[in-house]
Amino acid sequence: MVLPSGFALPPLPYLFVLLLAVGVVGGTLWRVSPPVGERTVVAFAPWIVVGSGLHALYQVRLPPAVVEPLLGTPAVYLTTFAVAGTVWLAVFSLSSLPVARTLAVTGIAAVLPVVGLGVQYGVSNGSLRLFWPFVGLVTAVVLTGLLWGGTRYLYPDVAVVTGAVGALVLFGHSLDAVSTAVGIDVLNFGERTPVSRLILEFAHGLPTADVIGVGWLFVLVKVALAEFIVVLFADYVVEEPTEGYLLLGLVAAVGLGPGAYNLLLFAIASPV
């Protein structure tokens, strides 16, 4: 099994609408070609959190049944792209607005009700617990600072070239790694991704499993891979800035999305 557990396409009518929306938004973006730079990519970080938060709410069956098929896996990725892409096009068409700043502000504005609904659900169900998600977030921030400081010291050119997008990659994957470790070792949640489960199962067989848990190996593998990708992509960003930043942004999303999903789910839900 190579797909995450719970991976299922939505019913055909929903799938058709999603693919149509993605095609229209993607095709329009391709045609108008809004400029893509460091700030633009980073501005999409809140929108990644929006999609992750909606999927966490989907896991606790909070959204109305009519929209639930849009928030499963992989539908939520398409839904988030269609909405965020539409906002991008709208902001770009209004030349008087700063694109990156407006994208970030609208994304943050969309995050707040999603998180608020999650917290309300946790309170009403007696399952709200913020301590360990907060510990995971702080740990990820500290780990990112150490990694980025190391990058600036060992690879100063890489840090300059990749800039905030490189730092976002390190933060996204640090958040995913640390939150997964907290979920496995402390909160007794499971892991849905097959590759991640293989790493965790391997760690179970090590002598350290009973002493410090199994999540440490996942953290080590994730952050090492993230650092390698940032260093590897630096030359590509120099040669093809638009494509380089977009690809680095995609790599960041692969970490930030699951990490943000973990934090909200762990905060509002009880392990199955």
mmCIF file of N, CA, C and O in Angstrom, residues 125-222:
data_model
loop_
_atom_site.group_PDB
_atom_site.id
_atom_site.type_symbol
_atom_site.label_atom_id
_atom_site.label_comp_id
_atom_site.label_asym_id
_atom_site.label_seq_id
_atom_site.Cartn_x
_atom_site.Cartn_y
_atom_site.Cartn_z
ATOM 1 N N ASN A 125 -16.972 18.912 23.111
ATOM 2 C CA ASN A 125 -16.844 17.459 23.248
ATOM 3 C C ASN A 125 -15.912 17.049 24.383
ATOM 4 O O ASN A 125 -15.664 15.850 24.574
ATOM 5 N N GLY A 126 -15.360 18.026 25.086
ATOM 6 C CA GLY A 126 -14.464 17.718 26.196
ATOM 7 C C GLY A 126 -13.155 17.096 25.765
ATOM 8 O O GLY A 126 -12.494 16.416 26.560
ATOM 9 N N SER A 127 -12.765 17.334 24.516
ATOM 10 C CA SER A 127 -11.539 16.723 23.997
ATOM 11 C C SER A 127 -10.446 17.738 23.697
ATOM 12 O O SER A 127 -9.411 17.377 23.126
ATOM 13 N N LEU A 128 -10.657 18.992 24.069
ATOM 14 C CA LEU A 128 -9.667 20.031 23.776
ATOM 15 C C LEU A 128 -8.461 19.879 24.692
ATOM 16 O O LEU A 128 -8.588 19.841 25.912
ATOM 17 N N ARG A 129 -7.283 19.809 24.078
ATOM 18 C CA ARG A 129 -6.022 19.750 24.837
ATOM 19 C C ARG A 129 -4.965 20.475 24.013
ATOM 20 O O ARG A 129 -4.616 20.063 22.907
ATOM 21 N N LEU A 130 -4.460 21.530 24.581
ATOM 22 C CA LEU A 130 -3.574 22.412 23.832
ATOM 23 C C LEU A 130 -2.105 22.262 24.215
ATOM 24 O O LEU A 130 -1.239 22.747 23.472
ATOM 25 N N PHE A 131 -1.822 21.613 25.339
ATOM 26 C CA PHE A 131 -0.447 21.606 25.831
ATOM 27 C C PHE A 131 0.517 20.945 24.857
ATOM 28 O O PHE A 131 1.508 21.556 24.436
ATOM 29 N N TRP A 132 0.246 19.706 24.459
ATOM 30 C CA TRP A 132 1.211 18.994 23.612
ATOM 31 C C TRP A 132 1.281 19.552 22.191
ATOM 32 O O TRP A 132 2.374 19.634 21.615
ATOM 33 N N PRO A 133 0.163 19.965 21.591
ATOM 34 C CA PRO A 133 0.301 20.663 20.304
ATOM 35 C C PRO A 133 1.145 21.925 20.421
ATOM 36 O O PRO A 133 1.935 22.234 19.513
ATOM 37 N N PHE A 134 0.986 22.661 21.518
ATOM 38 C CA PHE A 134 1.801 23.858 21.728
ATOM 39 C C PHE A 134 3.279 23.490 21.873
ATOM 40 O O PHE A 134 4.152 24.150 21.298
ATOM 41 N N VAL A 135 3.572 22.444 22.624
ATOM 42 C CA VAL A 135 4.957 21.970 22.764
ATOM 43 C C VAL A 135 5.523 21.584 21.401
ATOM 44 O O VAL A 135 6.673 21.901 21.069
ATOM 45 N N GLY A 136 4.722 20.896 20.595
ATOM 46 C CA GLY A 136 5.174 20.511 19.265
ATOM 47 C C GLY A 136 5.478 21.712 18.394
ATOM 48 O O GLY A 136 6.487 21.735 17.677
ATOM 49 N N LEU A 137 4.619 22.738 18.457
ATOM 50 C CA LEU A 137 4.826 23.944 17.658
ATOM 51 C C LEU A 137 6.095 24.670 18.090
ATOM 52 O O LEU A 137 6.915 25.060 17.240
ATOM 53 N N VAL A 138 6.285 24.851 19.382
ATOM 54 C CA VAL A 138 7.475 25.545 19.875
ATOM 55 C C VAL A 138 8.736 24.769 19.521
ATOM 56 O O VAL A 138 9.746 25.343 19.093
ATOM 57 N N THR A 139 8.687 23.459 19.679
ATOM 58 C CA THR A 139 9.849 22.631 19.338
ATOM 59 C C THR A 139 10.196 22.744 17.859
ATOM 60 O O THR A 139 11.370 22.831 17.489
ATOM 61 N N ALA A 140 9.167 22.752 17.010
ATOM 62 C CA ALA A 140 9.406 22.885 15.572
ATOM 63 C C ALA A 140 10.017 24.233 15.232
ATOM 64 O O ALA A 140 10.908 24.328 14.375
ATOM 65 N N VAL A 141 9.568 25.291 15.911
ATOM 66 C CA VAL A 141 10.132 26.630 15.678
ATOM 67 C C VAL A 141 11.604 26.660 16.087
ATOM 68 O O VAL A 141 12.459 27.186 15.356
ATOM 69 N N VAL A 142 11.909 26.099 17.263
ATOM 70 C CA VAL A 142 13.305 26.072 17.728
ATOM 71 C C VAL A 142 14.165 25.240 16.783
ATOM 72 O O VAL A 142 15.280 25.644 16.415
ATOM 73 N N LEU A 143 13.659 24.084 16.367
ATOM 74 C CA LEU A 143 14.411 23.225 15.460
ATOM 75 C C LEU A 143 14.654 23.925 14.128
ATOM 76 O O LEU A 143 15.751 23.841 13.555
ATOM 77 N N THR A 144 13.651 24.636 13.634
ATOM 78 C CA THR A 144 13.814 25.395 12.391
ATOM 79 C C THR A 144 14.895 26.452 12.534
ATOM 80 O O THR A 144 15.720 26.649 11.631
ATOM 81 N N GLY A 145 14.889 27.143 13.672
ATOM 82 C CA GLY A 145 15.915 28.154 13.910
ATOM 83 C C GLY A 145 17.320 27.563 13.895
ATOM 84 O O GLY A 145 18.239 28.154 13.318
ATOM 85 N N LEU A 146 17.476 26.400 14.504
ATOM 86 C CA LEU A 146 18.784 25.738 14.512
ATOM 87 C C LEU A 146 19.192 25.314 13.106
ATOM 88 O O LEU A 146 20.347 25.502 12.685
ATOM 89 N N LEU A 147 18.244 24.749 12.358
ATOM 90 C CA LEU A 147 18.536 24.307 10.991
ATOM 91 C C LEU A 147 18.874 25.490 10.089
ATOM 92 O O LEU A 147 19.827 25.430 9.300
ATOM 93 N N TRP A 148 18.094 26.558 10.195
ATOM 94 C CA TRP A 148 18.330 27.713 9.342
ATOM 95 C C TRP A 148 19.644 28.401 9.724
ATOM 96 O O TRP A 148 20.380 28.873 8.850
ATOM 97 N N GLY A 149 19.936 28.437 11.031
ATOM 98 C CA GLY A 149 21.216 28.982 11.452
ATOM 99 C C GLY A 149 22.376 28.162 10.912
ATOM 100 O O GLY A 149 23.384 28.719 10.458
ATOM 101 N N GLY A 150 22.231 26.844 10.929
ATOM 102 C CA GLY A 150 23.259 25.982 10.349
ATOM 103 C C GLY A 150 23.406 26.178 8.854
ATOM 104 O O GLY A 150 24.515 26.168 8.312
ATOM 105 N N THR A 151 22.263 26.369 8.184
ATOM 106 C CA THR A 151 22.302 26.609 6.741
ATOM 107 C C THR A 151 23.034 27.910 6.424
ATOM 108 O O THR A 151 23.872 27.965 5.512
ATOM 109 N N ARG A 152 22.731 28.944 7.170
ATOM 110 C CA ARG A 152 23.392 30.239 6.934
ATOM 111 C C ARG A 152 24.887 30.176 7.225
ATOM 112 O O ARG A 152 25.674 30.886 6.602
ATOM 113 N N TYR A 153 25.279 29.319 8.154
ATOM 114 C CA TYR A 153 26.698 29.198 8.500
ATOM 115 C C TYR A 153 27.452 28.316 7.506
ATOM 116 O O TYR A 153 28.538 28.679 7.041
ATOM 117 N N LEU A 154 26.862 27.163 7.162
ATOM 118 C CA LEU A 154 27.542 26.209 6.291
ATOM 119 C C LEU A 154 27.324 26.500 4.809
ATOM 120 O O LEU A 154 28.210 26.245 3.988
ATOM 121 N N TYR A 155 26.139 26.991 4.467
ATOM 122 C CA TYR A 155 25.798 27.253 3.064
ATOM 123 C C TYR A 155 25.214 28.660 2.938
ATOM 124 O O TYR A 155 24.017 28.828 2.651
ATOM 125 N N PRO A 156 25.998 29.681 3.154
ATOM 126 C CA PRO A 156 25.460 31.050 3.138
ATOM 127 C C PRO A 156 24.803 31.431 1.815
ATOM 128 O O PRO A 156 23.801 32.143 1.796
ATOM 129 N N ASP A 157 25.376 30.942 0.706
ATOM 130 C CA ASP A 157 24.776 31.250 -0.593
ATOM 131 C C ASP A 157 23.393 30.630 -0.741
ATOM 132 O O ASP A 157 22.481 31.231 -1.323
ATOM 133 N N VAL A 158 23.230 29.422 -0.213
ATOM 134 C CA VAL A 158 21.931 28.749 -0.266
ATOM 135 C C VAL A 158 20.896 29.539 0.519
ATOM 136 O O VAL A 158 19.759 29.741 0.071
ATOM 137 N N ALA A 159 21.268 30.011 1.701
ATOM 138 C CA ALA A 159 20.344 30.778 2.531
ATOM 139 C C ALA A 159 19.925 32.068 1.831
ATOM 140 O O ALA A 159 18.751 32.465 1.879
ATOM 141 N N VAL A 160 20.856 32.723 1.157
ATOM 142 C CA VAL A 160 20.544 33.970 0.460
ATOM 143 C C VAL A 160 19.622 33.704 -0.718
ATOM 144 O O VAL A 160 18.634 34.418 -0.946
ATOM 145 N N VAL A 161 19.906 32.668 -1.481
ATOM 146 C CA VAL A 161 19.152 32.379 -2.701
ATOM 147 C C VAL A 161 17.732 31.903 -2.384
ATOM 148 O O VAL A 161 16.756 32.388 -2.958
ATOM 149 N N THR A 162 17.608 30.936 -1.488
ATOM 150 C CA THR A 162 16.280 30.370 -1.201
ATOM 151 C C THR A 162 15.476 31.263 -0.259
ATOM 152 O O THR A 162 14.246 31.265 -0.303
ATOM 153 N N GLY A 163 16.142 32.018 0.600
ATOM 154 C CA GLY A 163 15.482 32.990 1.450
ATOM 155 C C GLY A 163 14.374 32.416 2.307
ATOM 156 O O GLY A 163 14.480 31.313 2.861
ATOM 157 N N ALA A 164 13.281 33.151 2.398
ATOM 158 C CA ALA A 164 12.180 32.764 3.268
ATOM 159 C C ALA A 164 11.523 31.464 2.823
ATOM 160 O O ALA A 164 10.974 30.727 3.647
ATOM 161 N N VAL A 165 11.588 31.155 1.530
ATOM 162 C CA VAL A 165 10.998 29.904 1.050
ATOM 163 C C VAL A 165 11.802 28.721 1.565
ATOM 164 O O VAL A 165 11.239 27.696 1.973
ATOM 165 N N GLY A 166 13.130 28.846 1.561
ATOM 166 C CA GLY A 166 13.959 27.791 2.128
ATOM 167 C C GLY A 166 13.665 27.593 3.600
ATOM 168 O O GLY A 166 13.562 26.455 4.086
ATOM 169 N N ALA A 167 13.523 28.696 4.340
ATOM 170 C CA ALA A 167 13.190 28.591 5.756
ATOM 171 C C ALA A 167 11.816 27.955 5.949
ATOM 172 O O ALA A 167 11.602 27.179 6.897
ATOM 173 N N LEU A 168 10.872 28.262 5.064
ATOM 174 C CA LEU A 168 9.534 27.682 5.153
ATOM 175 C C LEU A 168 9.582 26.171 4.933
ATOM 176 O O LEU A 168 8.851 25.421 5.587
ATOM 177 N N VAL A 169 10.431 25.724 4.004
ATOM 178 C CA VAL A 169 10.595 24.283 3.795
ATOM 179 C C VAL A 169 11.066 23.610 5.081
ATOM 180 O O VAL A 169 10.523 22.584 5.506
ATOM 181 N N LEU A 170 12.066 24.193 5.717
ATOM 182 C CA LEU A 170 12.599 23.617 6.950
ATOM 183 C C LEU A 170 11.553 23.639 8.062
ATOM 184 O O LEU A 170 11.420 22.665 8.820
ATOM 185 N N PHE A 171 10.800 24.736 8.161
ATOM 186 C CA PHE A 171 9.777 24.803 9.204
ATOM 187 C C PHE A 171 8.658 23.800 8.943
ATOM 188 O O PHE A 171 8.205 23.105 9.861
ATOM 189 N N GLY A 172 8.184 23.720 7.686
ATOM 190 C CA GLY A 172 7.086 22.816 7.374
ATOM 191 C C GLY A 172 7.417 21.380 7.721
ATOM 192 O O GLY A 172 6.628 20.663 8.346
ATOM 193 N N HIS A 173 8.608 20.936 7.353
ATOM 194 C CA HIS A 173 8.968 19.544 7.597
ATOM 195 C C HIS A 173 9.364 19.307 9.049
ATOM 196 O O HIS A 173 9.168 18.204 9.576
ATOM 197 N N SER A 174 9.904 20.329 9.708
ATOM 198 C CA SER A 174 10.141 20.208 11.150
ATOM 199 C C SER A 174 8.817 20.058 11.894
ATOM 200 O O SER A 174 8.687 19.246 12.810
ATOM 201 N N LEU A 175 7.818 20.847 11.490
ATOM 202 C CA LEU A 175 6.506 20.780 12.127
ATOM 203 C C LEU A 175 5.862 19.424 11.903
ATOM 204 O O LEU A 175 5.301 18.828 12.840
ATOM 205 N N ASP A 176 5.933 18.921 10.693
ATOM 206 C CA ASP A 176 5.379 17.602 10.393
ATOM 207 C C ASP A 176 6.087 16.526 11.218
ATOM 208 O O ASP A 176 5.449 15.659 11.822
ATOM 209 N N ALA A 177 7.414 16.594 11.257
ATOM 210 C CA ALA A 177 8.189 15.571 11.959
ATOM 211 C C ALA A 177 7.934 15.603 13.457
ATOM 212 O O ALA A 177 7.658 14.563 14.080
ATOM 213 N N VAL A 178 8.016 16.783 14.046
ATOM 214 C CA VAL A 178 7.852 16.891 15.499
ATOM 215 C C VAL A 178 6.424 16.546 15.909
ATOM 216 O O VAL A 178 6.204 15.828 16.894
ATOM 217 N N SER A 179 5.442 17.049 15.169
ATOM 218 C CA SER A 179 4.054 16.757 15.532
ATOM 219 C C SER A 179 3.758 15.268 15.393
ATOM 220 O O SER A 179 3.015 14.701 16.215
ATOM 221 N N THR A 180 4.317 14.622 14.391
ATOM 222 C CA THR A 180 4.138 13.177 14.244
ATOM 223 C C THR A 180 4.756 12.442 15.417
ATOM 224 O O THR A 180 4.160 11.501 15.968
ATOM 225 N N ALA A 181 5.960 12.853 15.825
ATOM 226 C CA ALA A 181 6.615 12.227 16.971
ATOM 227 C C ALA A 181 5.779 12.399 18.239
ATOM 228 O O ALA A 181 5.625 11.453 19.030
ATOM 229 N N VAL A 182 5.233 13.590 18.444
ATOM 230 C CA VAL A 182 4.381 13.822 19.611
ATOM 231 C C VAL A 182 3.133 12.947 19.547
ATOM 232 O O VAL A 182 2.721 12.328 20.546
ATOM 233 N N GLY A 183 2.528 12.874 18.373
ATOM 234 C CA GLY A 183 1.321 12.069 18.215
ATOM 235 C C GLY A 183 1.562 10.596 18.480
ATOM 236 O O GLY A 183 0.725 9.919 19.100
ATOM 237 N N ILE A 184 2.694 10.087 18.027
ATOM 238 C CA ILE A 184 3.001 8.657 18.192
ATOM 239 C C ILE A 184 3.471 8.346 19.604
ATOM 240 O O ILE A 184 2.980 7.407 20.254
ATOM 241 N N ASP A 185 4.447 9.106 20.091
ATOM 242 C CA ASP A 185 5.105 8.771 21.355
ATOM 243 C C ASP A 185 4.356 9.242 22.592
ATOM 244 O O ASP A 185 4.519 8.673 23.670
ATOM 245 N N VAL A 186 3.540 10.294 22.446
ATOM 246 C CA VAL A 186 2.897 10.888 23.630
ATOM 247 C C VAL A 186 1.384 10.707 23.613
ATOM 248 O O VAL A 186 0.788 10.326 24.625
ATOM 249 N N LEU A 187 0.756 10.973 22.479
ATOM 250 C CA LEU A 187 -0.706 11.035 22.445
ATOM 251 C C LEU A 187 -1.372 9.767 21.920
ATOM 252 O O LEU A 187 -2.605 9.695 21.869
ATOM 253 N N ASN A 188 -0.564 8.790 21.480
ATOM 254 C CA ASN A 188 -1.102 7.496 21.024
ATOM 255 C C ASN A 188 -1.969 7.597 19.776
ATOM 256 O O ASN A 188 -2.917 6.827 19.593
ATOM 257 N N PHE A 189 -1.658 8.561 18.906
ATOM 258 C CA PHE A 189 -2.290 8.605 17.595
ATOM 259 C C PHE A 189 -1.543 7.679 16.649
ATOM 260 O O PHE A 189 -0.371 7.324 16.877
ATOM 261 N N GLY A 190 -2.178 7.302 15.558
ATOM 262 C CA GLY A 190 -1.536 6.479 14.544
ATOM 263 C C GLY A 190 -0.953 7.336 13.436
ATOM 264 O O GLY A 190 -1.095 8.559 13.421
ATOM 265 N N GLU A 191 -0.309 6.686 12.477
ATOM 266 C CA GLU A 191 0.269 7.370 11.317
ATOM 267 C C GLU A 191 -0.378 6.813 10.058
ATOM 268 O O GLU A 191 -0.454 5.590 9.872
ATOM 269 N N ARG A 192 -0.853 7.695 9.176
ATOM 270 C CA ARG A 192 -1.608 7.280 7.994
ATOM 271 C C ARG A 192 -0.741 7.028 6.773
ATOM 272 O O ARG A 192 -1.150 6.324 5.861
ATOM 273 N N THR A 193 0.462 7.631 6.722
ATOM 274 C CA THR A 193 1.286 7.549 5.521
ATOM 275 C C THR A 193 2.173 6.313 5.563
ATOM 276 O O THR A 193 2.931 6.124 6.525
ATOM 277 N N PRO A 194 2.119 5.448 4.530
ATOM 278 C CA PRO A 194 2.874 4.186 4.561
ATOM 279 C C PRO A 194 4.375 4.352 4.749
ATOM 280 O O PRO A 194 4.985 3.617 5.527
ATOM 281 N N VAL A 195 4.993 5.309 4.051
ATOM 282 C CA VAL A 195 6.440 5.488 4.172
ATOM 283 C C VAL A 195 6.806 5.897 5.597
ATOM 284 O O VAL A 195 7.773 5.396 6.177
ATOM 285 N N SER A 196 6.030 6.781 6.156
ATOM 286 C CA SER A 196 6.271 7.206 7.539
ATOM 287 C C SER A 196 6.110 6.034 8.495
ATOM 288 O O SER A 196 6.890 5.882 9.453
ATOM 289 N N ARG A 197 5.109 5.202 8.249
ATOM 290 C CA ARG A 197 4.914 4.034 9.112
ATOM 291 C C ARG A 197 6.098 3.085 9.042
ATOM 292 O O ARG A 197 6.487 2.490 10.051
ATOM 293 N N LEU A 198 6.697 2.953 7.862
ATOM 294 C CA LEU A 198 7.867 2.085 7.737
ATOM 295 C C LEU A 198 9.024 2.593 8.596
ATOM 296 O O LEU A 198 9.713 1.814 9.261
ATOM 297 N N ILE A 199 9.240 3.908 8.575
ATOM 298 C CA ILE A 199 10.315 4.490 9.401
ATOM 299 C C ILE A 199 10.022 4.258 10.874
ATOM 300 O O ILE A 199 10.907 3.869 11.657
ATOM 301 N N LEU A 200 8.784 4.468 11.274
ATOM 302 C CA LEU A 200 8.415 4.293 12.677
ATOM 303 C C LEU A 200 8.500 2.830 13.095
ATOM 304 O O LEU A 200 8.926 2.516 14.219
ATOM 305 N N GLU A 201 8.114 1.921 12.205
ATOM 306 C CA GLU A 201 8.218 0.497 12.520
ATOM 307 C C GLU A 201 9.674 0.068 12.659
ATOM 308 O O GLU A 201 10.008 -0.750 13.526
ATOM 309 N N PHE A 202 10.536 0.628 11.812
ATOM 310 C CA PHE A 202 11.965 0.342 11.939
ATOM 311 C C PHE A 202 12.493 0.839 13.288
ATOM 312 O O PHE A 202 13.261 0.148 13.965
ATOM 313 N N ALA A 203 12.050 2.032 13.688
ATOM 314 C CA ALA A 203 12.487 2.592 14.965
ATOM 315 C C ALA A 203 12.008 1.750 16.141
ATOM 316 O O ALA A 203 12.673 1.683 17.179
ATOM 317 N N HIS A 204 10.860 1.086 15.974
ATOM 318 C CA HIS A 204 10.349 0.210 17.035
ATOM 319 C C HIS A 204 11.312 -0.938 17.321
ATOM 320 O O HIS A 204 11.343 -1.454 18.445
ATOM 321 N N GLY A 205 12.058 -1.335 16.313
ATOM 322 C CA GLY A 205 12.981 -2.448 16.499
ATOM 323 C C GLY A 205 14.329 -2.060 17.068
ATOM 324 O O GLY A 205 15.180 -2.929 17.298
ATOM 325 N N LEU A 206 14.557 -0.780 17.290
ATOM 326 C CA LEU A 206 15.830 -0.313 17.822
ATOM 327 C C LEU A 206 15.822 -0.356 19.350
ATOM 328 O O LEU A 206 14.765 -0.255 19.984
ATOM 329 N N PRO A 207 17.008 -0.498 19.966
ATOM 330 C CA PRO A 207 17.077 -0.555 21.440
ATOM 331 C C PRO A 207 16.559 0.712 22.118
ATOM 332 O O PRO A 207 16.184 0.674 23.285
ATOM 333 N N THR A 208 16.525 1.819 21.371
ATOM 334 C CA THR A 208 16.087 3.093 21.963
ATOM 335 C C THR A 208 14.574 3.216 22.055
ATOM 336 O O THR A 208 14.075 4.168 22.666
ATOM 337 N N ALA A 209 13.838 2.278 21.469
ATOM 338 C CA ALA A 209 12.386 2.415 21.386
ATOM 339 C C ALA A 209 11.736 2.535 22.767
ATOM 340 O O ALA A 209 10.817 3.334 22.966
ATOM 341 N N ASP A 210 12.202 1.741 23.721
ATOM 342 C CA ASP A 210 11.594 1.762 25.052
ATOM 343 C C ASP A 210 12.110 2.899 25.924
ATOM 344 O O ASP A 210 11.565 3.150 27.000
ATOM 345 N N VAL A 211 13.164 3.568 25.466
ATOM 346 C CA VAL A 211 13.780 4.619 26.276
ATOM 347 C C VAL A 211 13.308 6.001 25.843
ATOM 348 O O VAL A 211 12.832 6.797 26.662
ATOM 349 N N ILE A 212 13.446 6.292 24.560
ATOM 350 C CA ILE A 212 13.095 7.628 24.066
ATOM 351 C C ILE A 212 12.014 7.595 22.993
ATOM 352 O O ILE A 212 11.746 8.601 22.350
ATOM 353 N N GLY A 213 11.398 6.444 22.783
ATOM 354 C CA GLY A 213 10.331 6.353 21.802
ATOM 355 C C GLY A 213 10.853 6.100 20.393
ATOM 356 O O GLY A 213 12.027 5.768 20.189
ATOM 357 N N VAL A 214 9.971 6.286 19.410
ATOM 358 C CA VAL A 214 10.316 5.986 18.021
ATOM 359 C C VAL A 214 10.282 7.215 17.126
ATOM 360 O O VAL A 214 10.786 7.185 16.007
ATOM 361 N N GLY A 215 9.695 8.288 17.610
ATOM 362 C CA GLY A 215 9.536 9.463 16.758
ATOM 363 C C GLY A 215 10.822 10.170 16.402
ATOM 364 O O GLY A 215 10.898 10.857 15.382
ATOM 365 N N TRP A 216 11.869 9.995 17.229
ATOM 366 C CA TRP A 216 13.124 10.714 16.990
ATOM 367 C C TRP A 216 13.703 10.381 15.626
ATOM 368 O O TRP A 216 14.271 11.248 14.957
ATOM 369 N N LEU A 217 13.573 9.110 15.189
ATOM 370 C CA LEU A 217 14.137 8.715 13.902
ATOM 371 C C LEU A 217 13.386 9.397 12.763
ATOM 372 O O LEU A 217 13.990 9.839 11.781
ATOM 373 N N PHE A 218 12.076 9.497 12.900
ATOM 374 C CA PHE A 218 11.282 10.176 11.883
ATOM 375 C C PHE A 218 11.678 11.643 11.787
ATOM 376 O O PHE A 218 11.807 12.194 10.687
ATOM 377 N N VAL A 219 11.886 12.284 12.940
ATOM 378 C CA VAL A 219 12.330 13.684 12.954
ATOM 379 C C VAL A 219 13.665 13.811 12.241
ATOM 380 O O VAL A 219 13.861 14.712 11.397
ATOM 381 N N LEU A 220 14.595 12.932 12.554
ATOM 382 C CA LEU A 220 15.930 12.996 11.956
ATOM 383 C C LEU A 220 15.861 12.838 10.437
ATOM 384 O O LEU A 220 16.489 13.597 9.689
ATOM 385 N N VAL A 221 15.097 11.868 9.975
ATOM 386 C CA VAL A 221 14.996 11.617 8.537
ATOM 387 C C VAL A 221 14.337 12.794 7.831
ATOM 388 O O VAL A 221 14.805 13.261 6.779
ATOM 389 N N LYS A 222 13.248 13.312 8.406
ATOM 390 C CA LYS A 222 12.511 14.407 7.765
ATOM 391 C C LYS A 222 13.345 15.680 7.652
ATOM 392 O O LYS A 222 13.389 16.305 6.584
#
